[in-house]
Coordinates of C-alpha atoms in Angstrom, one line a residue:
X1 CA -25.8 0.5 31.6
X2 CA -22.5 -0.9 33.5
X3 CA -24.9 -1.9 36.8
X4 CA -27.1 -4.1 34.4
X5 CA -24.4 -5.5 32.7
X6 CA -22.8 -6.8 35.6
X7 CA -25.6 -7.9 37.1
X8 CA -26.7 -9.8 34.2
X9 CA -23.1 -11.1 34.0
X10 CA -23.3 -12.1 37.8
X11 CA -26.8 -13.8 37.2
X12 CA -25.7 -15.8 34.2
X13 CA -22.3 -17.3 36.5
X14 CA -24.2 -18.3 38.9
X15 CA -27.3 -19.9 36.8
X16 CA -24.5 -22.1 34.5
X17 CA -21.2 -23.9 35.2
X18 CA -19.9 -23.6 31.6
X19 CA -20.5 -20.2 31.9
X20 CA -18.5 -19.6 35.1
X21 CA -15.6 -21.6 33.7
X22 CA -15.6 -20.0 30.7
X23 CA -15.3 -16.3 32.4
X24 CA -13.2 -17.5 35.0
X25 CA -10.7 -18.6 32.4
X26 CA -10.1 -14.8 31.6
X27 CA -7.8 -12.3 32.4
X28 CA -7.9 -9.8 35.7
X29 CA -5.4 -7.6 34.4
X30 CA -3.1 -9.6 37.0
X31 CA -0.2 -12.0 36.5
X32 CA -1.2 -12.6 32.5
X33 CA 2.2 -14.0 31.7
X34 CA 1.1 -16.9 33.6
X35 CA -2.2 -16.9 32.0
X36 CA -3.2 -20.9 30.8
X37 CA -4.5 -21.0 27.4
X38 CA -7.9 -22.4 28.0
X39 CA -9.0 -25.7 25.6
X40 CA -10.2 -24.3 22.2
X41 CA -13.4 -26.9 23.2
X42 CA -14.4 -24.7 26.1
X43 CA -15.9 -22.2 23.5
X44 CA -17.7 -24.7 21.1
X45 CA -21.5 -24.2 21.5
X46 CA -22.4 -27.7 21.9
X47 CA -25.5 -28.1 24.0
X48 CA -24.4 -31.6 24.6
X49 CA -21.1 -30.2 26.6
X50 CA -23.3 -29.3 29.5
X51 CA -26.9 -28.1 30.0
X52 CA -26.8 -25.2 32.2
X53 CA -28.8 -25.1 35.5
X54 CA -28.4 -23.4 38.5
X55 CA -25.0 -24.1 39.8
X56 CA -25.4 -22.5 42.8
X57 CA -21.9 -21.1 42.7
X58 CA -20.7 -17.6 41.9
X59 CA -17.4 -15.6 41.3
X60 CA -15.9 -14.0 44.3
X61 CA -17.4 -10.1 42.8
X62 CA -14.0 -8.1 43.0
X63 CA -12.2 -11.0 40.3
X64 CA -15.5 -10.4 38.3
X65 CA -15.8 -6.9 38.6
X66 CA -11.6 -7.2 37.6
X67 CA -12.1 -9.1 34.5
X68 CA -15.5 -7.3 33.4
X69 CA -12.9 -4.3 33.2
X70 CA -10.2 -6.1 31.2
X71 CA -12.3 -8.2 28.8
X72 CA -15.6 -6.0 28.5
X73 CA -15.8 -4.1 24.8
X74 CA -18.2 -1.3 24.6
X75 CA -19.3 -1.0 21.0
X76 CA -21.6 1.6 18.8
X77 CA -24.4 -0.3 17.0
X78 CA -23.9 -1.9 13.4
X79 CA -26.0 0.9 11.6
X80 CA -23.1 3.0 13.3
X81 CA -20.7 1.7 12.0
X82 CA -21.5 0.7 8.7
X83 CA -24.7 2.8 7.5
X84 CA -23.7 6.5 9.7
X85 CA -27.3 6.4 11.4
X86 CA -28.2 5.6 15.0
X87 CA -24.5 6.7 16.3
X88 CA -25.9 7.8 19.4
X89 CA -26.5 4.6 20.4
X90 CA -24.4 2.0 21.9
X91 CA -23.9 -0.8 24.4
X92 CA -21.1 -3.2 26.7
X93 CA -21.0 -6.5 26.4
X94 CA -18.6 -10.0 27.1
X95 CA -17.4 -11.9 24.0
X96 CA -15.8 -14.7 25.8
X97 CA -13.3 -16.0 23.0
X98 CA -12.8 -12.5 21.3
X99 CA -11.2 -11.5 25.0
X100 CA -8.4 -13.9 24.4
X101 CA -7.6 -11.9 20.9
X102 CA -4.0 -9.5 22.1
X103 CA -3.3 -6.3 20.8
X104 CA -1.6 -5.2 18.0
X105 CA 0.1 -1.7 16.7
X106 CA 0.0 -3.9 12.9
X107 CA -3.7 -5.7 13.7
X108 CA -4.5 -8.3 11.2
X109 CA -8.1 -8.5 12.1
X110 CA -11.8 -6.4 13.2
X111 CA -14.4 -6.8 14.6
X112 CA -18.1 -6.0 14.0
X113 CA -21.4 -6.4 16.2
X114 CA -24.9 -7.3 15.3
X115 CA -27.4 -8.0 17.6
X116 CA -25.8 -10.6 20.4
X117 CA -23.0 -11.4 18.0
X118 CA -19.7 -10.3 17.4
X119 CA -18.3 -10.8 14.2
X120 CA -14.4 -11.4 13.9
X121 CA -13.0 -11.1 10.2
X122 CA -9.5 -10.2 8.5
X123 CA -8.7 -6.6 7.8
X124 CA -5.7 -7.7 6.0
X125 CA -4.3 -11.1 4.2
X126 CA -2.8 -13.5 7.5
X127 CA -0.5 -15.5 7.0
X128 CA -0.7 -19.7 8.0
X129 CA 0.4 -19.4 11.3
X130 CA 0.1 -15.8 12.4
X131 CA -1.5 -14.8 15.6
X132 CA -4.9 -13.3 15.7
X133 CA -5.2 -9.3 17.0
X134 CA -7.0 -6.8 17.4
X135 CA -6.0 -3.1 17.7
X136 CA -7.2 -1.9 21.0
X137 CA -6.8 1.5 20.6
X138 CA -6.4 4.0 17.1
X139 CA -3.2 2.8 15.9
X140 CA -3.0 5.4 13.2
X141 CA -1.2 7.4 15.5
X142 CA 2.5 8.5 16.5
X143 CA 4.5 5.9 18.6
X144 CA 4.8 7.9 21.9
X145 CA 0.8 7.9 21.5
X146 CA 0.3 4.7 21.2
X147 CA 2.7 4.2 24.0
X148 CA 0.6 6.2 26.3
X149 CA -2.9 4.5 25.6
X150 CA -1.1 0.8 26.0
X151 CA -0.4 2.6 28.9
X152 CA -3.7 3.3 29.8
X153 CA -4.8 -0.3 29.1
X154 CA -2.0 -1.4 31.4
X155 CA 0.3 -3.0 28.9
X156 CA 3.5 -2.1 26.7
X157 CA 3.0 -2.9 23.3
X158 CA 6.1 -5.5 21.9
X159 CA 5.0 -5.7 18.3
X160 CA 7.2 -5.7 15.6
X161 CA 6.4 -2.1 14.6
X162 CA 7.0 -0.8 18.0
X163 CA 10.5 -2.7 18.1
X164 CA 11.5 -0.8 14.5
X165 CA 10.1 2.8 15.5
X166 CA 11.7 2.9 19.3
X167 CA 15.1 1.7 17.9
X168 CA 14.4 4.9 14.7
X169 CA 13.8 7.1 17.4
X170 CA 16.8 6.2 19.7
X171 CA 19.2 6.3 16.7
X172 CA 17.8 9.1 14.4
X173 CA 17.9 12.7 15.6
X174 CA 15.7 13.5 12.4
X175 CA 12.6 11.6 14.0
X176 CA 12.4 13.6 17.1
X177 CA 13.3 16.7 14.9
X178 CA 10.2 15.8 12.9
X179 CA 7.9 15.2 15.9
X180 CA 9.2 18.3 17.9
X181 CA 7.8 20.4 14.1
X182 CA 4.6 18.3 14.4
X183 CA 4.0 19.5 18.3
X184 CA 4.9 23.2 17.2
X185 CA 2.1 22.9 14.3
X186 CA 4.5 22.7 11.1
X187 CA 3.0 22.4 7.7
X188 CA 1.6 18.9 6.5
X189 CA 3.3 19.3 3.8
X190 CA 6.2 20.2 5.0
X191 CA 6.0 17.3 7.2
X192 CA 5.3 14.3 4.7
X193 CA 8.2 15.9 2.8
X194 CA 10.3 15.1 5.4
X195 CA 9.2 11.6 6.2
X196 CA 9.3 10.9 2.5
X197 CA 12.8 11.6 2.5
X198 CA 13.7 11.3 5.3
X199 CA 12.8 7.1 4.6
X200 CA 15.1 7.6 1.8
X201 CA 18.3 8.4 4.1
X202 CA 17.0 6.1 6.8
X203 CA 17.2 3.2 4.3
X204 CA 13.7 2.5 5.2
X205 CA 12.2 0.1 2.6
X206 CA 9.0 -2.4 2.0
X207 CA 6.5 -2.7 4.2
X208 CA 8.6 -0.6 6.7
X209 CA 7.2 2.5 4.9
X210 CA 4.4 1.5 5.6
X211 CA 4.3 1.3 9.0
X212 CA 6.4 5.5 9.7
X213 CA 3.3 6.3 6.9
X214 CA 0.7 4.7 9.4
X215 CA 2.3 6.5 12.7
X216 CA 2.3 9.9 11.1
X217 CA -1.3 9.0 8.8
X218 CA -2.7 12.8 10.7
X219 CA -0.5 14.9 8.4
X220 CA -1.0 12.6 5.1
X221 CA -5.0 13.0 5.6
X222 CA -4.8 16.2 6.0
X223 CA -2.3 17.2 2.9
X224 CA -4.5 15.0 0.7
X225 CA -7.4 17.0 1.9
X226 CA -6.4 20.2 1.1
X227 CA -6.4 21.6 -2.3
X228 CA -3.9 24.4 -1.6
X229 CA -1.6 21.7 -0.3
X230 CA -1.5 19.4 -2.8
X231 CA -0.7 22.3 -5.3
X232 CA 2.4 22.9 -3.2
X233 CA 3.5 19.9 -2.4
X234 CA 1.4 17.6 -4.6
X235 CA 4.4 16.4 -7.2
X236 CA 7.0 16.1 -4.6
X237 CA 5.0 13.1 -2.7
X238 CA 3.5 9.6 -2.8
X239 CA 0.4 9.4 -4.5
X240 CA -3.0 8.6 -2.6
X241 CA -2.8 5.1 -3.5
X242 CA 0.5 4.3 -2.8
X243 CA 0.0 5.9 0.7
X244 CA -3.1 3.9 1.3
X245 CA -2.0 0.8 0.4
X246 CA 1.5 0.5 2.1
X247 CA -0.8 1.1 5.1
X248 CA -3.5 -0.6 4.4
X249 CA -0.4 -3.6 3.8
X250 CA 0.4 -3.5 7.7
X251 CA -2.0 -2.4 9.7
X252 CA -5.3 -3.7 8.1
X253 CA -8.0 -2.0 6.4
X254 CA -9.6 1.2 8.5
X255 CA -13.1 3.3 7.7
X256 CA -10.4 6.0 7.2
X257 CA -7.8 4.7 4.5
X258 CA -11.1 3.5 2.7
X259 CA -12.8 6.9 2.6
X260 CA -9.7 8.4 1.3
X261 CA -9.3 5.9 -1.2
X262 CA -13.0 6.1 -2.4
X263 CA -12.3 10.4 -2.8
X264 CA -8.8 9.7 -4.2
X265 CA -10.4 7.6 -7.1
X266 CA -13.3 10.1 -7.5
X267 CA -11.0 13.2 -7.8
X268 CA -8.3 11.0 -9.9
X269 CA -11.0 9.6 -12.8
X270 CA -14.2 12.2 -11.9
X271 CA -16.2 9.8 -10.4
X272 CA -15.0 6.9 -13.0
X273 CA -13.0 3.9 -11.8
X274 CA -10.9 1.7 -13.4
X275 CA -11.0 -2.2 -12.3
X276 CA -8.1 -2.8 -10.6
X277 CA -8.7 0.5 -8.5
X278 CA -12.2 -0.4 -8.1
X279 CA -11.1 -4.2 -6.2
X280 CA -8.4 -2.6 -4.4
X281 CA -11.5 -0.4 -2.9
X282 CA -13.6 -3.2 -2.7
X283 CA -10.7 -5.2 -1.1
X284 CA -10.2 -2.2 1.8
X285 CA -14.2 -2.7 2.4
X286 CA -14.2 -6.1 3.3
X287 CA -11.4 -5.6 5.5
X288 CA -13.3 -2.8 7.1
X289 CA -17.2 -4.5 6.9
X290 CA -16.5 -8.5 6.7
X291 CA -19.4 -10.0 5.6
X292 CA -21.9 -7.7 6.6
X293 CA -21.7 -6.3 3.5
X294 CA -20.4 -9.6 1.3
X295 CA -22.0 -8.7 -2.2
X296 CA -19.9 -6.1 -4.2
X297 CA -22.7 -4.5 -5.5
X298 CA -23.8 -3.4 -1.7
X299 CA -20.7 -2.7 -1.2
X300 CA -20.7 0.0 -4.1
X301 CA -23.6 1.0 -3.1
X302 CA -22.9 1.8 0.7
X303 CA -19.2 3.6 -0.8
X304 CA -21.3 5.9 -2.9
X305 CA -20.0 4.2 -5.8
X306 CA -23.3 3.6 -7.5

């Protein structure tokens, strides 16, 4: 699948000009702080721009073969994603403008293909203003894990979040207490317990909750999975909502905050909703689908709300 991609890639710079340019202007992985902003016109599909022909010019391979590495998404077909069938398959492609889309630990947007396209939408309200990202990797994970796979991207992640959890963890002997339990397989319980009030002591407040509630989300899912856990330790946390909506609140919505809300509301009301739990749900979705899936009844129906 790679070989043909890049070979169609190579065949389609060499055929068109605008093409060329417009892959040229990306990244190599190389020098990025010196990176130019390309002109927003570059990307408008306006036949009357240029009519490609055979330009008789190529890239030199090893800067294609660089940036084909950098900027190239490999992504699992929309019935995948949104109806759970065909998950086997998937394919690679090169989404020119979405390339120049940065990473983010508290993304504010998703993306979504069908067919040739790929569909950019908000997972979350953005303010006027606010830079566009992406999350490249899960970000529903611990900070020294998301450290390692920026890593493995070749970056280091200087998002807000990242800023407030590396100075936690160099000031609070608590956090690395509470990560040492999680490596030696302490309770879930136990462990949202402790973040919970731990938050309290550590004067954490707002949307900051949010964000220590997103880095440690693997213990919360499983506490609010498990009956005998939630009998325990059930009255002495955050609700289900509260959880999935002071996450929800930073890092956009996520096919797993929504499926947890969706069961959280079934258990709660036995398959009964209320309205305003019901728009917060169908709220989460959008974030998640865009407008795949822009009629609410669809979007009931594809929650198993119907």
């Amino acid at each position: 699948m790679w070989k043909n991609f890049v070979e169609e890639v190579t065949e389609s710079v060499r055929k068109c000009g605008r093409t060329r340019r417009l892959v040229s202007a990306l990244s190599t992985g190389q020098d990025e702080d010196n990176l130019e902003i390309p002109e927003i016109s570059l990307f408008r599909p306006d036949e009357a721009f240029e009519t490609c022909g055979d330009s008789k010019q190529s890239l030199d391979t090893e800067k294609l073969l660089s940036i084909l590495d950098v900027n190239s998404l490999v992504e699992d077909a929309v019935s995948a994603k949104v109806m759970g069938r065909n998950k086997e398959y998937y394919g690679v492609g090169l989404w020119t403008l979405a390339s120049f889309i940065n990473h983010s630990c508290i993304p504010n947007a998703r993306r979504l293909h069908v067919g040739d396209y790929a569909i950019v939408h908000a997972s979350r309200d953005i303010k006027a203003g606010e830079e566009i990202s992406f999350a490249y990797f899960d970000v529903l994970s611990p900070l020294e894990k998301r450290k390692e796979m920026a890593e493995s991207w070749g970056f280091c992640c200087g998002c807000s979040r990242c800023k407030f959890e590396s100075l936690l963890y160099v000031t609070n002997q608590e956090i690395r207490e509470l990560e040492m339990g999680l490596e030696r397989g302490v309770d879930a319980g136990h462990a949202v317990y402790m973040v919970e009030e731990g938050m309290k002591r550590w004067k954490v407040k707002g949307k900051d909750k949010g964000l220590l509630r997103a880095s440690y989300w693997g213990v919360y899912d499983e506490i609010y999975n498990s009956e005998r856990l939630m009998k325990r330790w059930g009255r002495k946390i955050p609700t289900v909502e509260v959880v999935v909506d002071s996450i929800s609140d930073v890092s956009g919505s996520d096919e797993r905050l929504l499926k947890m809300a969706v069961e959280g509301m079934v258990k709660k009301n036995g398959g009964c909703s209320n309205i305003v739990e019901m728009e917060k749900i169908l709220k989460l979705g959008k974030g998640v689908y865009g407008k795949v899936v822009s009629k609410k009844k669809a979007m009931k129906t594809l929650l198993g709300l119907e």
